[in-house]
Short mmCIF file of C-alpha atoms in Angstrom, two decimals:
data_model
loop_
_atom_site.label_atom_id
_atom_site.label_comp_id
_atom_site.label_asym_id
_atom_site.label_seq_id
_atom_site.Cartn_x
_atom_site.Cartn_y
_atom_site.Cartn_z
CA UNK A 7 -63.42 115.68 -64.03
CA UNK A 8 -64.60 114.91 -60.46
CA UNK A 9 -68.18 115.46 -59.34
CA UNK A 10 -67.03 118.32 -57.10
CA UNK A 11 -65.16 120.04 -59.92
CA UNK A 12 -68.14 119.60 -62.26
CA UNK A 13 -70.44 121.08 -59.64
CA UNK A 14 -68.19 124.13 -59.25
CA UNK A 15 -68.10 124.66 -63.05
CA UNK A 16 -71.91 124.35 -63.36
CA UNK A 17 -72.40 126.72 -60.41
CA UNK A 18 -70.02 129.23 -61.99
CA UNK A 19 -71.83 129.01 -65.31
CA UNK A 20 -75.19 129.53 -63.65
CA UNK A 21 -73.84 132.57 -61.76
CA UNK A 22 -72.43 134.00 -64.98
CA UNK A 23 -75.82 133.47 -66.66
CA UNK A 24 -77.59 135.09 -63.72
CA UNK A 25 -75.35 138.16 -63.77
CA UNK A 26 -75.68 138.36 -67.54
CA UNK A 27 -79.47 138.33 -67.32
CA UNK A 28 -79.34 140.82 -64.43
CA UNK A 29 -77.11 143.13 -66.54
CA UNK A 30 -79.53 142.83 -69.47
CA UNK A 31 -82.50 143.71 -67.29
CA UNK A 32 -80.67 146.83 -66.11
CA UNK A 33 -79.69 147.91 -69.62
CA UNK A 34 -80.83 151.40 -70.38
CA UNK A 35 -83.97 151.08 -72.50
CA UNK A 36 -84.70 153.02 -75.64
CA UNK A 37 -87.50 155.49 -74.93
CA UNK A 38 -90.07 156.66 -77.47
CA UNK A 39 -92.82 159.15 -76.74
CA UNK A 40 -95.76 159.41 -79.16
CA UNK A 41 -97.86 162.50 -78.47
CA UNK A 42 -100.97 163.49 -80.34
CA UNK A 43 -102.65 166.88 -80.11
CA UNK A 44 -106.10 167.46 -78.55
CA UNK A 45 -107.20 163.85 -79.17
CA UNK A 46 -110.27 163.10 -77.07
CA UNK A 47 -110.30 160.71 -74.14
CA UNK A 48 -113.22 158.85 -75.76
CA UNK A 49 -111.84 158.77 -79.32
CA UNK A 50 -109.81 155.54 -79.16
CA UNK A 51 -111.40 152.11 -79.41
CA UNK A 52 -110.00 151.02 -76.06
CA UNK A 53 -111.63 154.03 -74.41
CA UNK A 54 -115.06 153.29 -75.88
CA UNK A 55 -114.58 155.14 -79.16
CA UNK A 56 -112.98 153.73 -82.33
CA UNK A 57 -115.41 151.90 -84.58
CA UNK A 58 -118.41 152.89 -82.50
CA UNK A 59 -117.59 156.54 -83.35
CA UNK A 60 -116.69 156.01 -86.99
CA UNK A 61 -112.94 156.21 -86.41
CA UNK A 62 -111.29 152.77 -85.99
CA UNK A 63 -107.99 152.84 -84.06
CA UNK A 64 -106.63 149.28 -84.47
CA UNK A 65 -103.01 150.20 -83.85
CA UNK A 66 -103.53 152.07 -80.56
CA UNK A 67 -105.99 149.39 -79.48
CA UNK A 68 -103.34 146.74 -80.18
CA UNK A 69 -100.74 148.76 -78.30
CA UNK A 70 -103.06 148.85 -75.27
CA UNK A 71 -103.74 145.14 -75.45
CA UNK A 72 -100.00 144.45 -75.56
CA UNK A 73 -99.23 146.97 -72.83
CA UNK A 74 -100.77 149.00 -70.03
CA UNK A 75 -103.76 151.29 -70.47
CA UNK A 76 -104.21 154.20 -68.05
CA UNK A 77 -107.65 155.39 -66.99
CA UNK A 78 -106.67 158.26 -64.64
CA UNK A 79 -103.74 159.86 -66.53
CA UNK A 80 -103.50 163.65 -66.60
CA UNK A 81 -102.09 166.20 -69.00
CA UNK A 82 -102.68 169.96 -68.59
CA UNK A 83 -105.62 172.09 -69.77
CA UNK A 84 -103.97 173.35 -72.98
CA UNK A 85 -101.15 172.75 -75.49
CA UNK A 86 -98.17 174.75 -74.32
CA UNK A 87 -98.47 173.91 -70.60
CA UNK A 88 -99.20 170.28 -71.42
CA UNK A 89 -96.02 169.93 -73.47
CA UNK A 90 -93.94 171.95 -71.02
CA UNK A 91 -95.10 169.73 -68.13
CA UNK A 92 -94.21 166.53 -69.95
CA UNK A 93 -90.79 167.73 -71.05
CA UNK A 94 -89.74 169.42 -67.79
CA UNK A 95 -91.48 167.35 -65.13
CA UNK A 96 -92.56 170.63 -63.53
CA UNK A 97 -95.93 172.35 -63.02
CA UNK A 98 -96.08 174.85 -65.92
CA UNK A 99 -96.25 177.95 -63.70
CA UNK A 100 -92.77 177.07 -62.40
CA UNK A 101 -91.28 177.41 -65.87
CA UNK A 102 -93.55 180.26 -66.90
CA UNK A 103 -95.03 178.10 -69.68
CA UNK A 104 -98.70 178.53 -68.80
CA UNK A 105 -100.18 180.09 -71.93
CA UNK A 106 -100.59 179.07 -75.57
CA UNK A 107 -97.79 180.48 -77.71
CA UNK A 108 -98.60 182.41 -80.89
CA UNK A 109 -96.29 183.37 -83.72
CA UNK A 110 -94.44 186.62 -83.44
CA UNK A 111 -94.31 186.55 -79.64
CA UNK A 112 -90.76 185.21 -79.42
CA UNK A 113 -89.54 183.86 -76.07
CA UNK A 114 -90.26 180.32 -74.96
CA UNK A 115 -88.94 177.57 -72.70
CA UNK A 116 -86.34 179.25 -70.46
CA UNK A 117 -82.70 178.23 -70.99
CA UNK A 118 -82.39 177.17 -67.36
CA UNK A 119 -85.02 174.42 -67.56
CA UNK A 120 -84.04 170.78 -67.68
CA UNK A 121 -85.89 168.65 -70.17
CA UNK A 122 -86.29 164.90 -70.66
CA UNK A 123 -83.63 165.14 -73.37
CA UNK A 124 -81.07 167.14 -71.38
CA UNK A 125 -81.49 164.80 -68.36
CA UNK A 126 -81.17 161.66 -70.57
CA UNK A 127 -78.05 163.09 -72.18
CA UNK A 128 -76.43 162.57 -68.75
CA UNK A 129 -76.91 158.85 -69.37
CA UNK A 130 -75.43 159.07 -72.91
CA UNK A 131 -78.73 158.84 -74.75
CA UNK A 132 -79.03 159.94 -78.40
CA UNK A 133 -81.95 162.34 -78.53
CA UNK A 134 -84.36 163.27 -81.34
CA UNK A 135 -87.37 165.59 -81.56
CA UNK A 136 -89.92 165.85 -84.33
CA UNK A 137 -93.30 167.46 -84.91
CA UNK A 138 -95.15 170.05 -82.85
CA UNK A 139 -92.98 171.98 -80.36
CA UNK A 140 -95.19 174.91 -79.25
CA UNK A 141 -92.72 176.02 -76.59
CA UNK A 142 -91.53 179.27 -78.11
CA UNK A 143 -89.64 180.78 -81.00
CA UNK A 144 -86.41 182.14 -79.49
CA UNK A 145 -83.07 180.41 -80.25
CA UNK A 146 -82.70 179.48 -76.58
CA UNK A 147 -86.11 177.82 -76.66
CA UNK A 148 -85.50 175.46 -79.56
CA UNK A 149 -85.35 171.64 -79.06
CA UNK A 150 -81.68 171.59 -79.98
CA UNK A 151 -80.99 174.14 -77.22
CA UNK A 152 -82.70 171.82 -74.72
CA UNK A 153 -80.82 168.56 -75.02
CA UNK A 154 -82.00 167.22 -78.35
CA UNK A 155 -79.20 166.18 -80.68
CA UNK A 156 -81.42 166.58 -83.70
CA UNK A 157 -84.75 168.17 -84.56
CA UNK A 158 -86.64 167.41 -87.75
CA UNK A 159 -90.04 168.29 -89.24
CA UNK A 160 -90.58 170.67 -86.34
CA UNK A 161 -93.50 173.12 -86.30
CA UNK A 162 -93.65 175.78 -83.61
CA UNK A 163 -97.35 176.43 -83.21
CA UNK A 164 -100.82 174.94 -82.97
CA UNK A 165 -102.06 173.86 -86.36
CA UNK A 166 -104.64 176.57 -86.97
CA UNK A 167 -102.03 179.31 -86.37
CA UNK A 168 -100.58 178.50 -89.78
CA UNK A 169 -103.92 179.22 -91.47
CA UNK A 170 -103.66 182.87 -90.38
CA UNK A 171 -101.24 183.39 -93.26
CA UNK A 172 -103.57 181.75 -95.84
CA UNK A 173 -105.50 184.39 -97.73
CA UNK A 174 -108.13 181.87 -98.87
CA UNK A 175 -108.85 181.04 -95.22
CA UNK A 176 -108.97 184.68 -94.13
CA UNK A 177 -110.10 186.82 -97.07
CA UNK A 178 -111.37 189.43 -94.62
CA UNK A 179 -107.78 190.26 -93.57
CA UNK A 180 -106.35 193.51 -94.79
CA UNK A 181 -103.18 193.21 -96.89
CA UNK A 182 -101.22 194.63 -93.93
CA UNK A 183 -102.56 191.94 -91.57
CA UNK A 184 -101.84 189.16 -94.03
CA UNK A 185 -98.32 190.46 -94.60
CA UNK A 186 -97.73 190.55 -90.83
CA UNK A 187 -98.66 186.90 -90.37
CA UNK A 188 -96.66 185.79 -93.37
CA UNK A 189 -93.63 187.61 -91.96
CA UNK A 190 -93.82 186.27 -88.37
CA UNK A 191 -94.95 182.69 -89.11
CA UNK A 192 -91.99 180.32 -89.06
CA UNK A 193 -92.26 177.24 -91.29
CA UNK A 194 -90.96 173.70 -90.91
CA UNK A 195 -87.64 173.58 -89.04
CA UNK A 196 -84.71 171.23 -88.64
CA UNK A 197 -81.33 171.46 -86.95
CA UNK A 198 -78.62 169.88 -84.84
CA UNK A 199 -77.36 170.69 -81.33
CA UNK A 200 -74.76 173.43 -81.43
CA UNK A 201 -75.85 174.65 -84.87
CA UNK A 202 -78.32 177.13 -86.23
CA UNK A 203 -81.88 175.99 -86.77
CA UNK A 204 -82.91 176.00 -90.47
CA UNK A 205 -86.32 176.63 -92.04
CA UNK A 206 -86.63 173.96 -94.72
CA UNK A 207 -90.05 174.90 -96.03
CA UNK A 208 -93.08 177.05 -95.32
CA UNK A 209 -96.34 175.52 -94.07
CA UNK A 210 -98.62 175.98 -97.07
CA UNK A 211 -102.19 175.13 -97.98
CA UNK A 212 -100.73 172.32 -100.12
CA UNK A 213 -98.55 170.66 -97.47
CA UNK A 214 -100.32 171.44 -94.17
CA UNK A 215 -102.42 168.25 -94.37
CA UNK A 216 -99.32 166.11 -95.05
CA UNK A 217 -97.18 167.28 -92.08
CA UNK A 218 -97.70 164.10 -90.04
CA UNK A 219 -97.15 161.74 -92.97
CA UNK A 220 -93.89 163.48 -93.92
CA UNK A 221 -92.76 163.52 -90.28
CA UNK A 222 -93.44 159.80 -89.78
CA UNK A 223 -91.43 158.99 -92.92
CA UNK A 224 -88.40 160.65 -91.34
CA UNK A 225 -89.06 159.17 -87.89
CA UNK A 226 -88.81 155.68 -89.43
CA UNK A 227 -85.50 156.58 -91.09
CA UNK A 228 -84.12 157.87 -87.80
CA UNK A 229 -85.39 154.82 -85.96
CA UNK A 230 -83.46 152.61 -88.42
CA UNK A 231 -80.29 154.63 -87.86
CA UNK A 232 -80.62 154.38 -84.03
CA UNK A 233 -81.30 150.63 -84.18
CA UNK A 234 -77.90 150.08 -85.86
CA UNK A 235 -76.01 151.87 -83.09
CA UNK A 236 -75.26 150.62 -79.58
CA UNK A 237 -76.24 153.76 -77.68
CA UNK A 238 -79.69 154.02 -76.11
CA UNK A 239 -81.93 156.60 -77.72
CA UNK A 240 -84.81 158.88 -76.83
CA UNK A 241 -87.31 159.99 -79.50
CA UNK A 242 -90.07 162.50 -78.88
CA UNK A 243 -92.59 162.28 -81.73
CA UNK A 244 -95.39 164.85 -81.81
CA UNK A 245 -98.29 164.62 -84.24
CA UNK A 246 -100.05 167.76 -85.47
CA UNK A 247 -103.30 165.73 -85.42
CA UNK A 248 -105.87 166.19 -83.90
CA UNK A 249 -105.76 169.95 -83.41
CA UNK A 250 -108.41 172.02 -85.09
CA UNK A 251 -108.58 172.53 -88.08
CA UNK A 252 -108.28 168.82 -88.76
CA UNK A 253 -107.03 168.43 -92.32
CA UNK A 254 -106.57 164.75 -93.25
CA UNK A 255 -103.82 163.64 -95.57
CA UNK A 256 -104.94 162.94 -99.13
CA UNK A 257 -104.43 159.24 -98.28
CA UNK A 258 -107.13 159.43 -95.61
CA UNK A 259 -109.48 162.17 -96.81
CA UNK A 260 -113.04 160.80 -96.70
CA UNK A 261 -111.79 157.30 -95.87
CA UNK A 262 -113.00 156.86 -92.31
CA UNK A 263 -116.47 155.37 -91.66
CA UNK A 264 -117.39 158.66 -89.93
CA UNK A 265 -116.40 160.57 -93.10
CA UNK A 266 -115.69 163.71 -91.09
CA UNK A 267 -112.42 165.59 -91.16
CA UNK A 268 -111.92 164.80 -87.48
CA UNK A 269 -112.55 161.06 -87.82
CA UNK A 270 -110.36 160.89 -90.92
CA UNK A 271 -107.53 162.48 -88.94
CA UNK A 272 -107.93 160.15 -85.96
CA UNK A 273 -107.61 157.21 -88.37
CA UNK A 274 -104.53 158.83 -89.96
CA UNK A 275 -102.90 159.44 -86.57
CA UNK A 276 -103.56 155.81 -85.55
CA UNK A 277 -102.06 154.63 -88.85
CA UNK A 278 -98.85 156.61 -88.20
CA UNK A 279 -98.60 155.21 -84.68
CA UNK A 280 -98.91 151.75 -86.23
CA UNK A 281 -96.10 152.51 -88.68
CA UNK A 282 -93.78 153.36 -85.77
CA UNK A 283 -94.79 150.34 -83.72
CA UNK A 284 -94.37 147.97 -86.70
CA UNK A 285 -90.89 149.38 -87.38
CA UNK A 286 -89.83 148.80 -83.79
CA UNK A 287 -90.85 145.16 -84.07
CA UNK A 288 -89.31 144.77 -87.51
CA UNK A 289 -85.98 146.10 -86.23
CA UNK A 290 -85.95 143.60 -83.37
CA UNK A 291 -85.61 146.18 -80.60
CA UNK A 292 -88.98 145.64 -78.89
CA UNK A 293 -87.59 143.99 -75.76
CA UNK A 294 -85.42 146.97 -74.97
CA UNK A 295 -87.78 149.77 -76.01
CA UNK A 296 -90.47 151.44 -73.94
CA UNK A 297 -93.12 153.39 -75.83
CA UNK A 298 -95.50 155.88 -74.21
CA UNK A 299 -98.52 157.27 -76.07
CA UNK A 300 -100.47 160.17 -74.64
CA UNK A 301 -102.05 163.56 -75.36
CA UNK A 302 -101.10 167.09 -74.26
CA UNK A 303 -104.50 168.18 -72.93
CA UNK A 304 -108.19 167.38 -72.78
CA UNK A 305 -110.52 167.54 -75.76
CA UNK A 306 -111.40 170.98 -77.15
CA UNK A 307 -115.17 170.48 -77.18
CA UNK A 308 -115.80 174.18 -77.81
CA UNK A 309 -114.87 173.69 -81.48
CA UNK A 310 -117.21 170.71 -82.06
CA UNK A 311 -117.64 169.00 -84.54
CA UNK A 312 -113.92 169.45 -85.32
CA UNK A 313 -113.01 168.10 -81.90
CA UNK A 314 -112.53 164.98 -79.81
CA UNK A 315 -114.91 163.58 -77.28
CA UNK A 316 -114.61 163.32 -73.50
CA UNK A 317 -117.27 161.90 -71.18
CA UNK A 318 -116.10 164.22 -68.43
CA UNK A 319 -117.34 167.63 -67.39
CA UNK A 320 -115.68 170.65 -68.91
CA UNK A 321 -113.31 170.95 -71.83
CA UNK A 322 -109.79 172.02 -72.73
CA UNK A 323 -108.94 175.21 -70.89
CA UNK A 324 -110.79 174.41 -67.65
CA UNK A 325 -109.94 172.86 -64.29
CA UNK A 326 -112.62 170.24 -64.75
CA UNK A 327 -111.73 166.61 -65.56
CA UNK A 328 -112.49 167.17 -69.22
CA UNK A 329 -109.69 169.71 -69.40
CA UNK A 330 -106.83 167.50 -68.20
CA UNK A 331 -107.76 163.80 -68.18
CA UNK A 332 -106.22 162.20 -71.28
CA UNK A 333 -105.71 158.76 -72.82
CA UNK A 334 -102.32 157.11 -72.18
CA UNK A 335 -100.75 153.75 -73.02
CA UNK A 336 -97.36 152.27 -72.00
CA UNK A 337 -95.80 149.41 -74.01
CA UNK A 338 -92.68 147.40 -73.26
CA UNK A 339 -92.85 143.63 -74.09
CA UNK A 340 -91.52 141.45 -71.34
CA UNK A 341 -91.41 144.30 -68.82
CA UNK A 342 -94.93 145.78 -68.77
CA UNK A 343 -97.66 143.19 -68.37
CA UNK A 344 -99.80 142.89 -71.49
CA UNK A 345 -103.45 143.88 -71.21
CA UNK A 346 -103.02 145.56 -67.83
CA UNK A 347 -105.58 148.23 -66.89
CA UNK A 348 -104.24 150.88 -64.51
CA UNK A 349 -106.29 153.19 -62.31
CA UNK A 350 -103.62 155.05 -60.35
CA UNK A 351 -103.27 158.84 -60.44
CA UNK A 352 -100.42 159.50 -62.85
CA UNK A 353 -99.66 162.07 -65.54
CA UNK A 354 -97.35 163.64 -68.03
CA UNK A 355 -95.50 165.34 -65.19
CA UNK A 356 -94.27 161.92 -64.04
CA UNK A 357 -92.43 161.02 -67.22
CA UNK A 358 -89.34 162.97 -66.10
CA UNK A 359 -88.72 161.02 -62.89
CA UNK A 360 -89.70 157.73 -64.60
CA UNK A 361 -87.36 158.08 -67.55
CA UNK A 362 -84.51 159.29 -65.32
CA UNK A 363 -85.02 156.20 -63.16
CA UNK A 364 -85.00 153.87 -66.17
CA UNK A 365 -81.82 155.56 -67.42
CA UNK A 366 -80.14 155.33 -64.00
CA UNK A 367 -79.64 159.06 -63.47
CA UNK A 368 -80.65 161.27 -60.56
CA UNK A 369 -82.75 164.37 -61.14
CA UNK A 370 -80.73 167.57 -60.77
CA UNK A 371 -81.02 169.72 -57.65
CA UNK A 372 -80.15 172.91 -59.53
CA UNK A 373 -81.35 174.20 -62.89
CA UNK A 374 -79.07 174.51 -65.88
CA UNK A 375 -77.98 177.95 -64.71
CA UNK A 376 -77.00 176.69 -61.26
CA UNK A 377 -80.05 177.92 -59.29
CA UNK A 378 -81.90 175.57 -56.87
CA UNK A 379 -85.03 174.07 -58.40
CA UNK A 380 -87.73 171.50 -57.69
CA UNK A 381 -89.48 168.89 -59.84
CA UNK A 382 -93.14 167.86 -59.52
CA UNK A 383 -92.50 164.45 -61.03
CA UNK A 384 -93.01 161.04 -59.42
CA UNK A 385 -91.32 157.86 -60.64
CA UNK A 386 -94.03 155.65 -62.23
CA UNK A 387 -91.82 152.54 -62.33
CA UNK A 388 -93.70 150.89 -59.48
CA UNK A 389 -96.93 151.47 -61.44
CA UNK A 390 -95.56 150.28 -64.76
CA UNK A 391 -93.95 147.17 -63.34
CA UNK A 392 -96.50 146.61 -60.54
CA UNK A 393 -93.90 146.63 -57.79
CA UNK A 394 -94.52 148.54 -54.60
CA UNK A 395 -96.94 151.34 -53.78
CA UNK A 396 -97.63 154.21 -56.24
CA UNK A 397 -95.84 157.39 -55.14
CA UNK A 398 -98.49 159.89 -56.27
CA UNK A 399 -101.83 160.37 -54.52
CA UNK A 400 -102.85 163.84 -55.68
CA UNK A 401 -103.11 166.13 -58.69
CA UNK A 402 -103.20 169.93 -59.03
CA UNK A 403 -105.14 171.60 -61.83
CA UNK A 404 -104.20 175.04 -63.19
CA UNK A 405 -105.49 177.44 -65.83
CA UNK A 406 -103.29 180.08 -67.48
CA UNK A 407 -102.72 182.54 -64.65
CA UNK A 408 -103.28 180.38 -61.56
CA UNK A 409 -100.49 180.03 -59.02
CA UNK A 410 -102.65 178.32 -56.43
CA UNK A 411 -104.50 175.46 -58.11
CA UNK A 412 -108.03 176.01 -59.36
CA UNK A 413 -108.84 172.43 -58.38
CA UNK A 414 -107.13 169.69 -56.37
CA UNK A 415 -107.50 165.95 -56.36
CA UNK A 416 -106.44 163.84 -53.32
CA UNK A 417 -107.15 160.13 -53.68
CA UNK A 418 -110.58 159.86 -55.33
CA UNK A 419 -111.90 163.16 -53.97
CA UNK A 420 -111.65 166.43 -55.86
CA UNK A 421 -112.11 170.03 -54.70
CA UNK A 422 -113.03 172.61 -57.35
CA UNK A 423 -112.46 176.34 -56.74
CA UNK A 424 -112.42 177.70 -60.30
CA UNK A 425 -115.72 177.04 -62.03
CA UNK A 426 -114.80 178.44 -65.46
CA UNK A 427 -116.54 176.55 -68.25
CA UNK A 428 -119.34 175.22 -66.06
CA UNK A 429 -121.91 176.49 -68.57
CA UNK A 430 -119.90 175.18 -71.49
CA UNK A 431 -119.61 171.74 -73.00
CA UNK A 432 -120.80 169.02 -70.67
CA UNK A 433 -121.34 165.32 -71.37
CA UNK A 434 -124.94 164.88 -72.50
CA UNK A 435 -125.71 168.62 -72.76
CA UNK A 436 -126.83 170.68 -75.71
CA UNK A 437 -124.08 172.53 -77.59
CA UNK A 438 -123.54 175.85 -75.76
CA UNK A 439 -122.01 179.08 -76.95
CA UNK A 440 -118.21 179.00 -77.06
CA UNK A 441 -118.01 181.96 -74.72
CA UNK A 442 -119.38 179.68 -71.98
CA UNK A 443 -116.42 177.24 -72.21
CA UNK A 444 -112.71 177.97 -72.28
CA UNK A 445 -113.39 181.54 -73.37
CA UNK A 446 -115.62 182.08 -70.37
CA UNK A 447 -114.88 184.00 -67.20
CA UNK A 448 -112.70 182.50 -64.50
CA UNK A 449 -115.16 182.50 -61.62
CA UNK A 450 -114.34 181.24 -58.13
CA UNK A 451 -116.38 179.83 -55.29
CA UNK A 452 -117.19 182.30 -52.51
CA UNK A 453 -116.00 180.46 -49.38
CA UNK A 454 -115.62 176.72 -49.82
CA UNK A 455 -114.96 174.47 -52.83
CA UNK A 456 -117.33 172.02 -54.41
CA UNK A 457 -116.32 168.47 -53.43
CA UNK A 458 -116.73 165.48 -55.75
CA UNK A 459 -116.13 161.78 -55.36
CA UNK A 460 -114.56 160.87 -58.73
CA UNK A 461 -115.14 157.16 -58.18
CA UNK A 462 -118.90 157.57 -57.71
CA UNK A 463 -119.23 160.73 -59.80
CA UNK A 464 -116.50 161.08 -62.46
CA UNK A 465 -118.55 163.74 -64.28
CA UNK A 466 -118.47 166.10 -61.24
CA UNK A 467 -122.25 166.52 -61.03
CA UNK A 468 -122.95 166.18 -57.31
CA UNK A 469 -121.29 168.49 -54.81
CA UNK A 470 -120.88 166.54 -51.58
CA UNK A 471 -119.38 169.26 -49.43
CA UNK A 472 -122.54 169.72 -47.40
CA UNK A 473 -125.84 168.06 -48.22
CA UNK A 474 -128.61 166.12 -46.50
CA UNK A 475 -127.26 162.71 -47.48
CA UNK A 476 -123.54 162.55 -46.76
CA UNK A 477 -121.60 165.75 -46.16
CA UNK A 478 -117.85 165.65 -46.86
CA UNK A 479 -116.71 168.75 -44.98
CA UNK A 480 -113.93 166.67 -43.42
CA UNK A 481 -112.14 166.78 -46.78
CA UNK A 482 -111.45 170.53 -46.56
CA UNK A 483 -108.42 170.28 -44.18
CA UNK A 484 -107.00 167.55 -46.43
CA UNK A 485 -107.19 169.77 -49.51
CA UNK A 486 -105.96 172.82 -47.61
CA UNK A 487 -102.88 170.89 -46.42
CA UNK A 488 -102.10 169.75 -50.00
CA UNK A 489 -102.32 173.36 -51.26
CA UNK A 490 -100.27 174.73 -48.37
CA UNK A 491 -97.50 172.24 -49.03
CA UNK A 492 -97.47 173.28 -52.69
CA UNK A 493 -97.51 177.01 -51.95
CA UNK A 494 -94.50 176.64 -49.63
CA UNK A 495 -92.44 175.38 -52.56
CA UNK A 496 -93.06 178.67 -54.45
CA UNK A 497 -91.35 180.54 -51.65
CA UNK A 498 -88.27 178.33 -51.73
CA UNK A 499 -88.30 177.98 -55.53
CA UNK A 500 -89.91 181.10 -57.09
CA UNK A 501 -91.71 180.56 -60.41
CA UNK A 502 -90.18 182.03 -63.52
CA UNK A 503 -91.86 185.02 -65.27
CA UNK A 504 -94.70 184.09 -67.61
CA UNK A 505 -93.27 183.39 -71.08
CA UNK A 506 -96.41 184.03 -73.12
CA UNK A 507 -99.01 186.73 -73.43
CA UNK A 508 -102.35 186.39 -71.70
CA UNK A 509 -105.13 188.71 -70.56
CA UNK A 510 -104.62 189.28 -66.85
CA UNK A 511 -107.58 191.51 -66.23
CA UNK A 512 -108.54 195.13 -66.69
CA UNK A 513 -105.77 197.65 -66.15
CA UNK A 514 -107.27 200.43 -63.98
CA UNK A 515 -106.06 203.98 -63.41
CA UNK A 516 -105.71 203.24 -59.71
CA UNK A 517 -103.56 200.11 -60.31
CA UNK A 518 -101.38 201.98 -62.79
CA UNK A 519 -100.85 204.90 -60.37
CA UNK A 520 -100.04 202.50 -57.51
CA UNK A 521 -97.33 200.85 -59.61
CA UNK A 522 -95.91 204.22 -60.62
CA UNK A 523 -95.85 205.44 -57.02
CA UNK A 524 -94.13 202.24 -55.93
CA UNK A 525 -91.48 202.66 -58.67
CA UNK A 526 -90.89 206.27 -57.58
CA UNK A 527 -90.45 205.26 -53.93
CA UNK A 528 -87.96 202.52 -54.90
CA UNK A 529 -85.97 204.89 -57.13
CA UNK A 530 -85.76 207.39 -54.28
CA UNK A 531 -84.21 204.60 -52.18
CA UNK A 532 -81.72 203.77 -54.96
CA UNK A 533 -83.51 200.66 -56.13
CA UNK A 534 -84.56 200.03 -59.74
CA UNK A 535 -86.84 197.37 -61.20
CA UNK A 536 -85.59 195.38 -64.22
CA UNK A 537 -86.84 196.69 -67.55
CA UNK A 538 -88.46 193.36 -68.46
CA UNK A 539 -90.79 193.30 -65.44
CA UNK A 540 -94.41 193.16 -66.64
CA UNK A 541 -97.15 194.97 -64.75
#
C-alpha cells in the first residue's frame, strides 16, 4: 500500500472514530431524579451538617464530591407546588397547583399540563415514577395519566396525612371522624399507562416507617430491567423522608449518632440514595446517566425538633430564603466536573428545559389540550457543563394564593413584599409559637419592599432600601420591571383555576351580595358563569 493510500485510510479511520465519539456524546442520557421531602438545607454533610449534626450523610456527600453541588438552588415554599414546579417547569400558579393537597379533596394536576415524563416520551424514553406524588387524587391526575409508563409504591399525600386514620395517633377523634379518614385515605398505589391504578396495600402503623425501604427495593429492580434494554429511561424517585412525622425504618431506629427520629431518617434517606448510586455503578451505566438530587421545599422549622435545619431566615411556607432555598446535587461522570461548586441562580423549575435539551426535544408551544402555554424553565446545560453564560438571573417567590410574587430576586439583590413568618423561626432565634411562622398572617409592606443583598446578607437581616449608609432605592425599577414582565404573561397565558382548597380570607356579606348582583346582571344579558367557578 502506498504512503498516500495509507494516509487516506488512517484519515478515514480517524474521522469514523471522531463521528463515533461525537454520536456517543450526543446519545440521550438516562435521567434519574432523587427527591427527598422537607430535608433541610443544612442537614447534609456537604452543606455543613452530617456528622456535626449527628446525622452522617456519606452517600450524598460522595455524590457531591463526584459531581456538582449547588448553593443557590430553589424549590417552592411547600410540597405540592414544589413538586408541580419540578414536574411541569411552570410556576405553580399557572397550573393551579399552589396548595398542599389533602385526602378526600380529589382533583389534582390538570390533564392539559405537560410533565417531564410526557415531554421525554417524545424522545422515546421509558418512564417510571415511585414514592410521594402529592399532586392530586383524580384519575386524570395520576402519574400514569401524565406520561409515566409505570408507577409503583406511590403515596398520594404528605406523610402525616396517613396518621389521621390511625386511632392510636388520634384517640380524640370521634368514630365518625375516624371512619371518614379511613374511607378517603388512599393507600399505596401502582399502575401502568392506559390501565387503571390499583391500591396494593393500605398505609398502616406497621408499614408506614418502611415505605422508603420497600420503594427502594423496587427501584433497584426497575433499574436492572432498564439497564438491560437499549432505550433511554427516566426515573423519578420520591422519598417520604424527611416529612414530619419522621418514622425511621426498624433498620435505622435509634442508630444515628443524634438518636432522634429526624436524624435516624436522614441517615436512612442517605442510605437509600447510596443504594441507588451503587446500583448505577454496578450496572455499568454511569457514563450515560445523569442523576439529580434535590428537595421539594425549604425546611419546616415550625415543627422542630422533627424538622430539618436551614441557616436562612424564615421557614417552609414563607417567601423568605428559608422557604425555598434547598440542597441540590448533579452527578454525571465524564460530563459534569467532579467536585464543582456552583453559585448560579437555578431551581427545580429548570429541570424541564434541561432534560428536554439533553433528550433533544423542543418544549411544546401548546398544552396537551391544544391551548397556548408558556414554561418558566431555563436550560441549565450551560451551568452543568460550564459552557456559556447562565440563562437565569432572577427568581420569583410565591405563597399559596399569590399571583404577583411575594418576593423577587434579581442577581444578588432581593425585594421582599410579603413578610409572613417574620416573627417565626429565624436562624439563631429562640423557638417561637407556630402561629408566627407558616401559619401566620400574610402581611405586606405598605409602599416599598425591603431590599437585601444576598451576597452580603443571606439571612435577610438588613434592609438596604433606604438607610444612612448605602441606600439601594435604584433597585426598585429593576424589580418592578421583572414583575411587570411576569404579569404580562398571565394576560397572554391565563393561570388555571386553583386545584386545592385554601383559606382565601373572610367571606363578607358585602362581597357575597356583590357576586350575586354580578351574576344576576350577567344572566339578564344571557350570560352564565360555569358551575365550577369558585367565589
